[in-house]
Coordinates of C-alpha atoms (C1' of nucleotides) in Angstrom, one line a residue:
Chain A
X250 CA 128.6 101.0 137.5
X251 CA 127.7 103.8 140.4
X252 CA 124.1 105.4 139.0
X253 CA 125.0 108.5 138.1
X254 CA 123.5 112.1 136.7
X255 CA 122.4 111.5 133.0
X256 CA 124.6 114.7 132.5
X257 CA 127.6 113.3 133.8
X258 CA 128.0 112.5 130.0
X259 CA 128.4 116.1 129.4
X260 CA 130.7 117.1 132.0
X261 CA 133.0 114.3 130.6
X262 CA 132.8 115.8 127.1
X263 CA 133.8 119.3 128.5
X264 CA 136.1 118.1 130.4
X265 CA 137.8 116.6 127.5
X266 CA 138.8 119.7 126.5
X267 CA 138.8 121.9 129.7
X268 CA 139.3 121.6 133.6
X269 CA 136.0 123.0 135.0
X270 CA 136.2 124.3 138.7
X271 CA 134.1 122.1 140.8
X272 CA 131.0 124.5 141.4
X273 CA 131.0 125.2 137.6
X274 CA 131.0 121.0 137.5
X275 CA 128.3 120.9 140.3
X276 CA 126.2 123.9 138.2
X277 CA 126.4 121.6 135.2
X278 CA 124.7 118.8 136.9
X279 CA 122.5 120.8 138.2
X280 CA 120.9 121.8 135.2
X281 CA 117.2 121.0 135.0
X282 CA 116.6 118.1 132.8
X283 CA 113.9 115.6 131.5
X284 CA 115.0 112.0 129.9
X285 CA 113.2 110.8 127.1
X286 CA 114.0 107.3 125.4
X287 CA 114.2 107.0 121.7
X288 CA 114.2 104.7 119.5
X289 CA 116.1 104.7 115.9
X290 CA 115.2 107.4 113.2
X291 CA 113.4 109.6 115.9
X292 CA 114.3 112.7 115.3
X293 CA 115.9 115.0 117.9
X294 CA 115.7 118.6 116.2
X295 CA 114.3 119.0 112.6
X296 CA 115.3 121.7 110.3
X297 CA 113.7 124.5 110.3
X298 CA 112.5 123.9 114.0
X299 CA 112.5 126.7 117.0
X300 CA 113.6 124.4 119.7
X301 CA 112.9 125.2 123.2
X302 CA 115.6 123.0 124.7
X303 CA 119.2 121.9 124.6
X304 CA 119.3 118.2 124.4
X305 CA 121.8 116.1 125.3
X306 CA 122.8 112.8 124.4
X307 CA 123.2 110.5 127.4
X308 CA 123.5 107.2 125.8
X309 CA 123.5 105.8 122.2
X310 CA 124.4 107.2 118.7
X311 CA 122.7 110.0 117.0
X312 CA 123.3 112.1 113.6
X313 CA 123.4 115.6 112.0
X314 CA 121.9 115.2 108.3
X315 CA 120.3 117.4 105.5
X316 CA 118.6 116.5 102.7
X317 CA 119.2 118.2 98.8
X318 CA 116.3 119.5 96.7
X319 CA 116.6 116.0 94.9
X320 CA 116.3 114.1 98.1
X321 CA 119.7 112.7 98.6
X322 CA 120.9 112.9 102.0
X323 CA 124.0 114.1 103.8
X324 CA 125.2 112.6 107.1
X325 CA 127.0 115.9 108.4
X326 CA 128.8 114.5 111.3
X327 CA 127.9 111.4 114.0
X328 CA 127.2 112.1 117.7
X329 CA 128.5 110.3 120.7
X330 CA 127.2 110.1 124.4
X331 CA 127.8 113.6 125.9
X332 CA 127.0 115.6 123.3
X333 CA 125.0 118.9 123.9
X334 CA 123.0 117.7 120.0
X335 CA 122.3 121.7 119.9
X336 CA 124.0 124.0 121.1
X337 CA 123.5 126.1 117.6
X338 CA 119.8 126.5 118.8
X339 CA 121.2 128.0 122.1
X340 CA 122.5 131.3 119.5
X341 CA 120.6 130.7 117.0
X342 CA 117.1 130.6 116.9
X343 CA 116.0 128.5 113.6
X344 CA 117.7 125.1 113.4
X345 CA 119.6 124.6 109.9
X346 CA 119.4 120.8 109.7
X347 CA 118.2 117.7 111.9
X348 CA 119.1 115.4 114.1
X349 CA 118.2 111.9 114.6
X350 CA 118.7 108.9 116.6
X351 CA 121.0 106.5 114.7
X352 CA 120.5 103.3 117.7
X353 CA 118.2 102.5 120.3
X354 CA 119.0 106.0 123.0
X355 CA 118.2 108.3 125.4
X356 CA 118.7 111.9 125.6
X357 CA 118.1 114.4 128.4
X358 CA 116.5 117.7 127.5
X359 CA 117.8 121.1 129.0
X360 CA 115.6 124.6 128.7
X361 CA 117.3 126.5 126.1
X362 CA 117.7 129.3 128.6
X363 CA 118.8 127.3 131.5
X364 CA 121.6 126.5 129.4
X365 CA 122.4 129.9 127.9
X366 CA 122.5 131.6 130.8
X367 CA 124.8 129.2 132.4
X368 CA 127.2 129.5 129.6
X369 CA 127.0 133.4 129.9
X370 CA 127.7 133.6 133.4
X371 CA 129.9 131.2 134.1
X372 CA 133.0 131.8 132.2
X373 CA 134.4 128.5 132.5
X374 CA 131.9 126.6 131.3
X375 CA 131.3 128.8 128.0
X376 CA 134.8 128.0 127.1
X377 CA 134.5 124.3 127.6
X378 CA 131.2 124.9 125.3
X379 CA 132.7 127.1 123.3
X380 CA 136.0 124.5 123.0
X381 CA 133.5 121.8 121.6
X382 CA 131.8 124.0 119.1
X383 CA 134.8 124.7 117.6
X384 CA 136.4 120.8 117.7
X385 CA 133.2 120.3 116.0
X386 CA 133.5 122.6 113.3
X387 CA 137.5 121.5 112.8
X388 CA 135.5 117.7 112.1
X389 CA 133.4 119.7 109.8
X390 CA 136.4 121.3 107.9
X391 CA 137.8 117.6 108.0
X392 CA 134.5 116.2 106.5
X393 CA 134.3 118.7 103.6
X394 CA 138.6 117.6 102.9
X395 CA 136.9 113.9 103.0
X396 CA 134.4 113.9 100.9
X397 CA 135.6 117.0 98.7
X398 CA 139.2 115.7 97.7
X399 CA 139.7 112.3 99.1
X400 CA 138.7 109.3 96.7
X401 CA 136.2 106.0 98.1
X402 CA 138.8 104.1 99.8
X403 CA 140.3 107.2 101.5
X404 CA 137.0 108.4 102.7
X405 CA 135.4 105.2 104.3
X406 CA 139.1 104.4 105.9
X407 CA 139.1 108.2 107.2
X408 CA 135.8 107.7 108.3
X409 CA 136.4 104.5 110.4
X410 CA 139.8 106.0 111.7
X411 CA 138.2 108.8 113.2
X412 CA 134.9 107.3 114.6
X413 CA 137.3 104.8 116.6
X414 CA 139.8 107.6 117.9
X415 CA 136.6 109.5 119.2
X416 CA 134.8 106.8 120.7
X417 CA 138.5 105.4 121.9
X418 CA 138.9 109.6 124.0
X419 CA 135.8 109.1 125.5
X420 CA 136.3 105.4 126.1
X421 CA 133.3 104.0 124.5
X422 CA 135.0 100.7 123.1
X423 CA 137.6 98.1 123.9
X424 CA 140.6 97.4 121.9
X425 CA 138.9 94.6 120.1
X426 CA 137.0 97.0 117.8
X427 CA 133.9 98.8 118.0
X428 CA 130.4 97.9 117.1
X429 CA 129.9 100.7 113.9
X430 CA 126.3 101.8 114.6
X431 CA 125.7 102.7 110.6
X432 CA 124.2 100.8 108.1
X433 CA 126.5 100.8 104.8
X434 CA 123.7 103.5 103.6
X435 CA 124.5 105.7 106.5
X436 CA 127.8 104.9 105.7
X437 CA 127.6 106.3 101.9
X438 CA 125.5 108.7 103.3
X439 CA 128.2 110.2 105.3
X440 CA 130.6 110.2 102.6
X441 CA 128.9 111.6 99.5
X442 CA 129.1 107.5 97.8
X443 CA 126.3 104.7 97.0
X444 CA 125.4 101.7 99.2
X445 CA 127.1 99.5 96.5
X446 CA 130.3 101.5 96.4
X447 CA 130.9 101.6 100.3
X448 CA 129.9 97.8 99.8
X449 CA 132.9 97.5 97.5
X450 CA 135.4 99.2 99.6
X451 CA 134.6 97.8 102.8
X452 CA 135.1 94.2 101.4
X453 CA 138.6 96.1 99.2
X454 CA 139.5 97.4 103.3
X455 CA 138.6 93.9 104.1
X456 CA 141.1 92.1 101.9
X457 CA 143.8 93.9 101.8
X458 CA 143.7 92.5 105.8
X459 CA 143.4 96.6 107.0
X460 CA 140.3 95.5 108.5
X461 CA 138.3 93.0 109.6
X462 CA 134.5 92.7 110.3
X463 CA 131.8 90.3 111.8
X464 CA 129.1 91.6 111.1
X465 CA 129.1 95.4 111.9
X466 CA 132.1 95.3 114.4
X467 CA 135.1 96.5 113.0
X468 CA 138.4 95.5 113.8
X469 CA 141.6 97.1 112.9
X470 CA 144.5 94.2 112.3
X471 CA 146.6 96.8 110.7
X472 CA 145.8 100.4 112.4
X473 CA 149.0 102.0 111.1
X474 CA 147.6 101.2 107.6
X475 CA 144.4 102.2 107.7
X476 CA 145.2 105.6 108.9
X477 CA 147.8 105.7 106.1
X478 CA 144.9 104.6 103.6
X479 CA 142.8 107.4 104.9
X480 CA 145.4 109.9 105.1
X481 CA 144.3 110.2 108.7
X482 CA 146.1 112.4 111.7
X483 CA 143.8 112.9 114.9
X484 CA 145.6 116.5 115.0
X485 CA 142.3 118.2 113.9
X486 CA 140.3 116.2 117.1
X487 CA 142.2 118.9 118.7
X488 CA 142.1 115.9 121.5
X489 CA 145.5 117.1 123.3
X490 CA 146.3 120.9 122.7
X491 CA 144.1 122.6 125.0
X492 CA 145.2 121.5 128.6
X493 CA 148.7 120.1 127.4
X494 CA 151.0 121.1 125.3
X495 CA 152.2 118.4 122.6
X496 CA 151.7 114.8 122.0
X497 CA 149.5 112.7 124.7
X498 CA 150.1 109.4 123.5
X499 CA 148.1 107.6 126.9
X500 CA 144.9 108.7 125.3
X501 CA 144.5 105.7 122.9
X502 CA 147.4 103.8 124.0
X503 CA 146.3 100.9 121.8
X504 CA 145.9 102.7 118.8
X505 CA 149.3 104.7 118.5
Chain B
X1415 CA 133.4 158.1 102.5
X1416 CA 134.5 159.0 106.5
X1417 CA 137.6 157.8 107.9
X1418 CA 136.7 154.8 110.3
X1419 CA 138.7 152.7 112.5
X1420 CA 139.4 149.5 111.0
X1421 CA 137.5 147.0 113.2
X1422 CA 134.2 148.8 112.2
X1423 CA 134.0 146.3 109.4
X1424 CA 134.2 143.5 112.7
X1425 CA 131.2 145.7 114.1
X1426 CA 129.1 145.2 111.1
X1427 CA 129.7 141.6 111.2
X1428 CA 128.3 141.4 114.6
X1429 CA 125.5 143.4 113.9
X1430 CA 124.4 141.4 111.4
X1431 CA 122.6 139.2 114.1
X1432 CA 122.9 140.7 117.2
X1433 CA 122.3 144.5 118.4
X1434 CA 125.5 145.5 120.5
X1435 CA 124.7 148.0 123.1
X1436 CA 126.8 151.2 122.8
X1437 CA 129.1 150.7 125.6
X1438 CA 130.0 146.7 123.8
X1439 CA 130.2 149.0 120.4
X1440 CA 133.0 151.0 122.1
X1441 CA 134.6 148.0 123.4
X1442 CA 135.0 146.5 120.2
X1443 CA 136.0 149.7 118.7
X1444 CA 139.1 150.4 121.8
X1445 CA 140.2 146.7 121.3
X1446 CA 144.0 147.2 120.4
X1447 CA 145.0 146.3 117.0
X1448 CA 148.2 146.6 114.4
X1449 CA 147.7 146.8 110.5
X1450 CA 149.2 144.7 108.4
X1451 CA 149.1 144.8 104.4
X1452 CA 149.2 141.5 102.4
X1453 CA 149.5 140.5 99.4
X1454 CA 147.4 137.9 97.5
X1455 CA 148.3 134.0 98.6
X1456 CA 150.2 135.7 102.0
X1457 CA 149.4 133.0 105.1
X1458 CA 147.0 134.7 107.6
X1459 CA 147.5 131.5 109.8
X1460 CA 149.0 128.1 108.8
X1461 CA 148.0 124.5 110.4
X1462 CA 149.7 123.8 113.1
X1463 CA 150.6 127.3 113.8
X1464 CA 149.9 128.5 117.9
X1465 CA 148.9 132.0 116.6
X1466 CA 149.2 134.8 119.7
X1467 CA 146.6 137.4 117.8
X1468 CA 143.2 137.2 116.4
X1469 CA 143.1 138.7 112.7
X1470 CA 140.0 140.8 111.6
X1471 CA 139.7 140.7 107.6
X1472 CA 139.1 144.8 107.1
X1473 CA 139.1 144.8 103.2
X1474 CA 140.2 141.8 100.8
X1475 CA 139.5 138.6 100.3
X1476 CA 140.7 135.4 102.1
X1477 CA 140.5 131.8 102.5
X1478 CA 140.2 128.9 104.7
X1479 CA 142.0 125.8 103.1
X1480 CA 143.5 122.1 104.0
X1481 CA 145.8 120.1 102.1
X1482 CA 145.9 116.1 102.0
X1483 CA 148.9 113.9 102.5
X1484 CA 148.7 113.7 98.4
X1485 CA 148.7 117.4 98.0
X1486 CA 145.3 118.2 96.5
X1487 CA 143.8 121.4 98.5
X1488 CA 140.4 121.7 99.9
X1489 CA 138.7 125.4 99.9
X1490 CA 136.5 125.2 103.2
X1491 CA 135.2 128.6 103.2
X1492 CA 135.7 132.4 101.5
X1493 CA 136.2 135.3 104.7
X1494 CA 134.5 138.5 103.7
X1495 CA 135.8 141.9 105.3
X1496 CA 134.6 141.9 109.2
X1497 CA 135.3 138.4 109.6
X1498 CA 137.3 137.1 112.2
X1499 CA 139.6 135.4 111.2
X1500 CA 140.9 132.8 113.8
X1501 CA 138.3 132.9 116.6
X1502 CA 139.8 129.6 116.2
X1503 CA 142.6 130.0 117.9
X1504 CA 141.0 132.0 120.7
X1505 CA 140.2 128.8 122.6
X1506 CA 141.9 125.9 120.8
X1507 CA 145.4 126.7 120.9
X1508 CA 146.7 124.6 117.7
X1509 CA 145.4 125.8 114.4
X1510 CA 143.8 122.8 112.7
X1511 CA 144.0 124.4 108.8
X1512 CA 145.3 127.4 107.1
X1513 CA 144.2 131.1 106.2
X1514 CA 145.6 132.7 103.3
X1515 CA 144.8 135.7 101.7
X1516 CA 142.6 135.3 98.0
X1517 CA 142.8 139.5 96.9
X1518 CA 145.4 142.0 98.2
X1519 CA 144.1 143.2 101.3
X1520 CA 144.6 144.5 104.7
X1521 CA 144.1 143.2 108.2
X1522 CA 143.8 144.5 112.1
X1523 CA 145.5 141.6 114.1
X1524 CA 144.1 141.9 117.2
X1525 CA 146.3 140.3 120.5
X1526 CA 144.6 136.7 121.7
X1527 CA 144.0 137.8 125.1
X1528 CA 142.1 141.0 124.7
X1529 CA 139.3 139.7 122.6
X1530 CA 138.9 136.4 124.4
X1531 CA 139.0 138.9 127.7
X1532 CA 136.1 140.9 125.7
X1533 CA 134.0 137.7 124.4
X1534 CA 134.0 136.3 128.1
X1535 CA 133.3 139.4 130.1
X1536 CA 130.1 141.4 127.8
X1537 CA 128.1 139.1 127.0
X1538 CA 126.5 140.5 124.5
X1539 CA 129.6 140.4 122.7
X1540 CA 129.9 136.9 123.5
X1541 CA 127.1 136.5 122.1
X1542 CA 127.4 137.9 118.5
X1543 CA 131.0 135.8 118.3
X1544 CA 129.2 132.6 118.9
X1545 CA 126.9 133.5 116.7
X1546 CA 129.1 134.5 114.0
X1547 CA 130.7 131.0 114.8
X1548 CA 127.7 129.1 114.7
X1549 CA 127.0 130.9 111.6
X1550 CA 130.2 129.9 109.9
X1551 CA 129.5 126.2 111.1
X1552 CA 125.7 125.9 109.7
X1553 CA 127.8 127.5 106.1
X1554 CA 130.0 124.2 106.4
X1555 CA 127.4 122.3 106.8
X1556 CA 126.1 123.0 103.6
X1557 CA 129.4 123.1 102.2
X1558 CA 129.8 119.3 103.0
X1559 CA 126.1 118.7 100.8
X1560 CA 127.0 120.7 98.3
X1561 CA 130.5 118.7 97.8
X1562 CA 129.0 115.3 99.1
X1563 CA 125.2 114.9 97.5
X1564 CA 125.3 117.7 94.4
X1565 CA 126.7 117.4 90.9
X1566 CA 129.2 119.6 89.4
X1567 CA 126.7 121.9 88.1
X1568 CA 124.9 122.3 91.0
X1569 CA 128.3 122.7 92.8
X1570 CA 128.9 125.9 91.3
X1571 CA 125.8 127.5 90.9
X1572 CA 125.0 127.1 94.9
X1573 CA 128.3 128.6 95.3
X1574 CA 127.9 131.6 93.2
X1575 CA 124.7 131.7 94.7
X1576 CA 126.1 131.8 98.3
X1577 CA 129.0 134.2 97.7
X1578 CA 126.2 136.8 96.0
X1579 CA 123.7 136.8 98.9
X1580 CA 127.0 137.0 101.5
X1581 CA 128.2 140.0 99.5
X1582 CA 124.9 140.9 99.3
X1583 CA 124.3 141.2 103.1
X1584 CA 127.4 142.9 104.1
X1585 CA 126.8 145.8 101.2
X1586 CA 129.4 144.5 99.1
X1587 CA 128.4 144.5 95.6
X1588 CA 125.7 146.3 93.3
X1589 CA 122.7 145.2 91.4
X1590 CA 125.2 144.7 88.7
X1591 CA 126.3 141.0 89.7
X1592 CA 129.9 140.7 91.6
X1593 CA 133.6 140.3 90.6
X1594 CA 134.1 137.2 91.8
X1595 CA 137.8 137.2 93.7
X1596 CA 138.6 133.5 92.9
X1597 CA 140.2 131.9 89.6
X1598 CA 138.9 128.8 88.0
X1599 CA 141.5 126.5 90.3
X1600 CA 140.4 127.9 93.0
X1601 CA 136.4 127.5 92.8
X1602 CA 137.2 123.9 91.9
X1603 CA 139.1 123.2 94.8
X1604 CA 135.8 124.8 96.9
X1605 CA 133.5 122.3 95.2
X1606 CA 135.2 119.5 94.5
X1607 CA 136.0 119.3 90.7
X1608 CA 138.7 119.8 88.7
X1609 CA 139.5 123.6 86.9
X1610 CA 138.5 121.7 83.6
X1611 CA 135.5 121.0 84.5
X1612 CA 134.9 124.1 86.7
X1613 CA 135.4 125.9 83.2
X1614 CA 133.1 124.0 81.0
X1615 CA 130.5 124.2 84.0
X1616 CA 130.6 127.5 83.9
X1617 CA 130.4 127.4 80.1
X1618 CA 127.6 125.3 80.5
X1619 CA 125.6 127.9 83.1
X1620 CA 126.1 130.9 80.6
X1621 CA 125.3 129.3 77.5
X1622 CA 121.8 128.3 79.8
X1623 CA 121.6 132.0 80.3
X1624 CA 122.2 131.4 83.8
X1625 CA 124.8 133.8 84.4
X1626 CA 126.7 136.6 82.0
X1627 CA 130.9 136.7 82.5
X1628 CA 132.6 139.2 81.6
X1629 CA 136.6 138.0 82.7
X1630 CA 135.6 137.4 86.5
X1631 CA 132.7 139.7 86.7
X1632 CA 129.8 137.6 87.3
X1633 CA 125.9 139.0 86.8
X1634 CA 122.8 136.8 87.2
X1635 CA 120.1 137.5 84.5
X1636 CA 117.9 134.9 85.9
X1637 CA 118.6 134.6 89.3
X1638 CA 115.3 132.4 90.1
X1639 CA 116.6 129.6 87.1
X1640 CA 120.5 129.8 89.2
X1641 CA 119.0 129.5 92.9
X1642 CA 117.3 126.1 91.0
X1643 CA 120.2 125.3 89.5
X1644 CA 122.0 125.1 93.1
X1645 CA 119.4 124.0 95.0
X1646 CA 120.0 126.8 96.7
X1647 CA 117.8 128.6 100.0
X1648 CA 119.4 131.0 101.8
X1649 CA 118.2 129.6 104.8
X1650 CA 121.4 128.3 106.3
X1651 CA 123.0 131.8 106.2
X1652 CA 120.5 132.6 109.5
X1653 CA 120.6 135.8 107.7
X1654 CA 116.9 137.1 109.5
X1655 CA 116.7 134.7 112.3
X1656 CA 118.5 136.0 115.1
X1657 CA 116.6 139.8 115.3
X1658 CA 114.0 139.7 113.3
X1659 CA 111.3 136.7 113.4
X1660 CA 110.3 135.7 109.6
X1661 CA 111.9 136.3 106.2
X1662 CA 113.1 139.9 105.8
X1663 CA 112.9 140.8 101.9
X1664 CA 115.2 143.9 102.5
X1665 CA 117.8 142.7 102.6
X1666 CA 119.0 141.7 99.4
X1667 CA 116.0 143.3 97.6
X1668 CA 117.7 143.0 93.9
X1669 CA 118.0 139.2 94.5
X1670 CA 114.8 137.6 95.9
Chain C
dC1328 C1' 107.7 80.9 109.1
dG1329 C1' 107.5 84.8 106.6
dT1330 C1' 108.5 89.6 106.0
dA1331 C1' 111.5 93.6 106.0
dC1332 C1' 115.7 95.3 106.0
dG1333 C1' 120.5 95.1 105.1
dT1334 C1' 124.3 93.1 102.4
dT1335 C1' 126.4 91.3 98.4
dT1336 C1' 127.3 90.7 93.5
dG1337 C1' 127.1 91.5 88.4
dA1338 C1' 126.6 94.3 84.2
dT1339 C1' 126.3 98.6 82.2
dC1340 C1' 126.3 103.6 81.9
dT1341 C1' 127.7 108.6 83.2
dT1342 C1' 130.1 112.0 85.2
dT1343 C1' 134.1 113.7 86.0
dC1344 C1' 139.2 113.2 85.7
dT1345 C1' 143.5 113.1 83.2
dC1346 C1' 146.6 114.5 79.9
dA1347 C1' 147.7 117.6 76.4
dA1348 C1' 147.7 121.5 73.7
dT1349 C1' 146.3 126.2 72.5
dA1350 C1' 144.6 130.8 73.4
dA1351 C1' 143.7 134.9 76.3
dT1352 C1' 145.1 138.1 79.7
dG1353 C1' 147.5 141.1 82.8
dG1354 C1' 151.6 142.6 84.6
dT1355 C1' 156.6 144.0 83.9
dG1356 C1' 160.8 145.7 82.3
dG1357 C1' 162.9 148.0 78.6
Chain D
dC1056 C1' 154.2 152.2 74.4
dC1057 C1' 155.5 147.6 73.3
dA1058 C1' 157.4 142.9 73.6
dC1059 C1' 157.6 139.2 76.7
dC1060 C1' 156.4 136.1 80.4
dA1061 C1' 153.6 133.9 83.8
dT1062 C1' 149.0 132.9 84.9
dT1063 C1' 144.6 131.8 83.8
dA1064 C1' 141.1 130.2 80.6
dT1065 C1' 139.6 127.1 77.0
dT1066 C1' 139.1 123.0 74.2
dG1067 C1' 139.6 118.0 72.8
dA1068 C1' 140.2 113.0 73.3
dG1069 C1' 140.5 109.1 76.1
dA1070 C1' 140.4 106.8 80.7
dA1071 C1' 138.5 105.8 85.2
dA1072 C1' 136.0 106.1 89.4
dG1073 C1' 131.8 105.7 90.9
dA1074 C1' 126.7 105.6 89.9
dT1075 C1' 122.7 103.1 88.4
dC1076 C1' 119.9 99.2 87.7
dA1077 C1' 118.7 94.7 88.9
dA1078 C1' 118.7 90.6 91.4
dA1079 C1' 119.9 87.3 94.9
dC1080 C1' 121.2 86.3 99.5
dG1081 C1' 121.3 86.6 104.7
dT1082 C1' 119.6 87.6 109.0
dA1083 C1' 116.7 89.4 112.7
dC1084 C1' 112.5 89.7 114.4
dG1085 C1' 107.6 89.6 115.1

DNA sequence: CGTACGTTTGATCTTTCTCAATAATGGTGG
DNA sequence: CCACCATTATTGAGAAAGATCAAACGTACG
């Protein structure tokens, strides 16, 4: 509603994990910044880049994807609004995949250095970055469990569980569903199937009544069941054991 | 040769892609630390477990795993001497998988509170930690292709690949190939597979003359024809990215 | 209105899993 | 030092999940 600082998105995301003192809040918006607007498939950082900047994502969906020697792609993880897309490039100088825009988005570029320093100096704020690093590698060490040990049905349920339990702690969607920003190749993309096959399940998910979809947006008619399908637990979204200790149930009240 | 203080194996991690100044060197070298012997399969950290230390891997073999609600295990990555263990748990308090040791070995655990004290106040320190971390994250990355978008096949030889040019760079092994510190099980639950097929895989790679076994001593005497095989570039280990600008053949000079 | 992209469906083929049994190997106690 | 036991490795045969190939169908959009 109120306009607002394109890097608002951020501070929500940080503070998801961390209360920042309100000057390390005001130093975060702060930031220098320049928004670009992108459409779908533009690519945010390629492998094997040197990026100059940190960019965030301020609105729309965006993914982390590498391609094999034969030329099959690997969707590594799906970004939401408020991501810093790479932070690795902050520490790292040569990026080891790419990034690009799922949807329609914008993002809002931060000098690499800008960035670093303030999460050097300002002790707070590296822990909050440092907090989302590591959430993001725990979904990475979920991923490889997904797609290493879990069979089709289990992966796309997973998939969908998790997607809506992130979107829901940021609230990006309602309890009617969300609108999945993937195409069912994305989808298969993400977890190491075919088109056809994700095809399959979906309509499987579908009539077995644990979903239901018009078009791309997903319903849940049975959330219970699909989590149980997709041997889901939000425990590694590490979404309520920084600031408070044990269960928060509030945060997706309609999906407990 | 010389008696050293157990955390100089952490200090050679670091160093691998930052320079530490002296007076950081010391620091890391003064953090307090108990020893702890363990045997092979002993829990370093368990899911769910609120660890109060931070455990350095000084000599041994360990490994980061997950379980699913139907009990097959995931392998999500192999901790060479010097790593961290649970940086982890240094900022997210609930540990969201499990450590266990692979070899006998030993380990400095190292209290919580001092080395997040250390990592937020040099920051040059912090530094090398986050980029250990970032590291570790751009190695599950490719852990989730290699299981997602790569047959069995290339499964293993990008894994043997990975483990000999990590060994590699931390002086670990000869010339001569590496013992590798894993059984059959266990490499097929890091890729994916099944022990069966892990073992006519491997079958399969010697008869191609792409490795030689001998019991679990694994040599390469075509290590070109195996890097193929895998689909393998070393490129995601940021292995000469961080110090030095441009590929840096020294380093494992026996295996380019 | 047509074109491009995404979805759906069917038929067939492969890779990998499962189940089962046998053979090595290393460690241990006598 | 040797016999025994528990693990680990190896091999075979059959089953199944998912891939591949091919085609038709929708839908959005210029």
């Amino acid at each position: 509603m109120t306009p607002q600082s394109p890097l608002q998105e951020l501070l929500n995301a940080l503070a998801l994990y961390s209360h920042l003192p309100s000057d390390d809040q005001q130093a975060v918006l702060d930031l220098p910044f320049r928004v670009r607007n992108l459409d779908p498939g533009a690519y945010l950082v390629r492998e094997g880049d040197q990026p100059s900047q940190c960019s965030v994502l301020v609105n729309g969906y965006a993914y982390r994807q590498k391609v094999t020697g034969i030329g099959s792609r690997q969707i590594l993880s799906v970004c939401v609004p408020g991501d810093a897309v790479d932070l690795q490039n902050m520490f790292l100088s040569i990026s080891d995949h790419s990034v690009q825009m799922l949807t329609r988005g914008t993002v809002a570029d931060v000098p690499r250095q800008a960035m670093q320093d303030m999460v050097l100096t300002r002790p707070a704020v590296g822990t909050a970055i440092i907090q989302l690093t590591l959430v993001e590698a725990s979904i990475l060490r979920e991923w490889v469990v997904n797609v290493g040990r879990r069979d089709a049905r289990a992966r796309i349920a997973h998939l969908l569980c998790e997607f809506a339990v992130r979107l829901e702690s940021r609230n990006l969607h309602s309890h009617e569903g969300f609108e999945l920003p993937m195409t069912q190749e994305q989808l298969a993309d993400a977890t190491g199937l075919t088109s056809v096959h994700v095809n399959r399940v979906l309509k499987g998910l579908e009539g077995e009544g644990l979903i239901s979809r018009r078009r791309r947006h997903i319903q849940f008619p049975d959330w219970r069941a699909l989590q149980d399908a997709g041997d889901f637990s939000r425990r590694y979204l590490h979404l309520s054991d920084v600031d408070i200790v044990g269960e928060r149930p509030a945060v997706t009240p309609n999906l407990v």
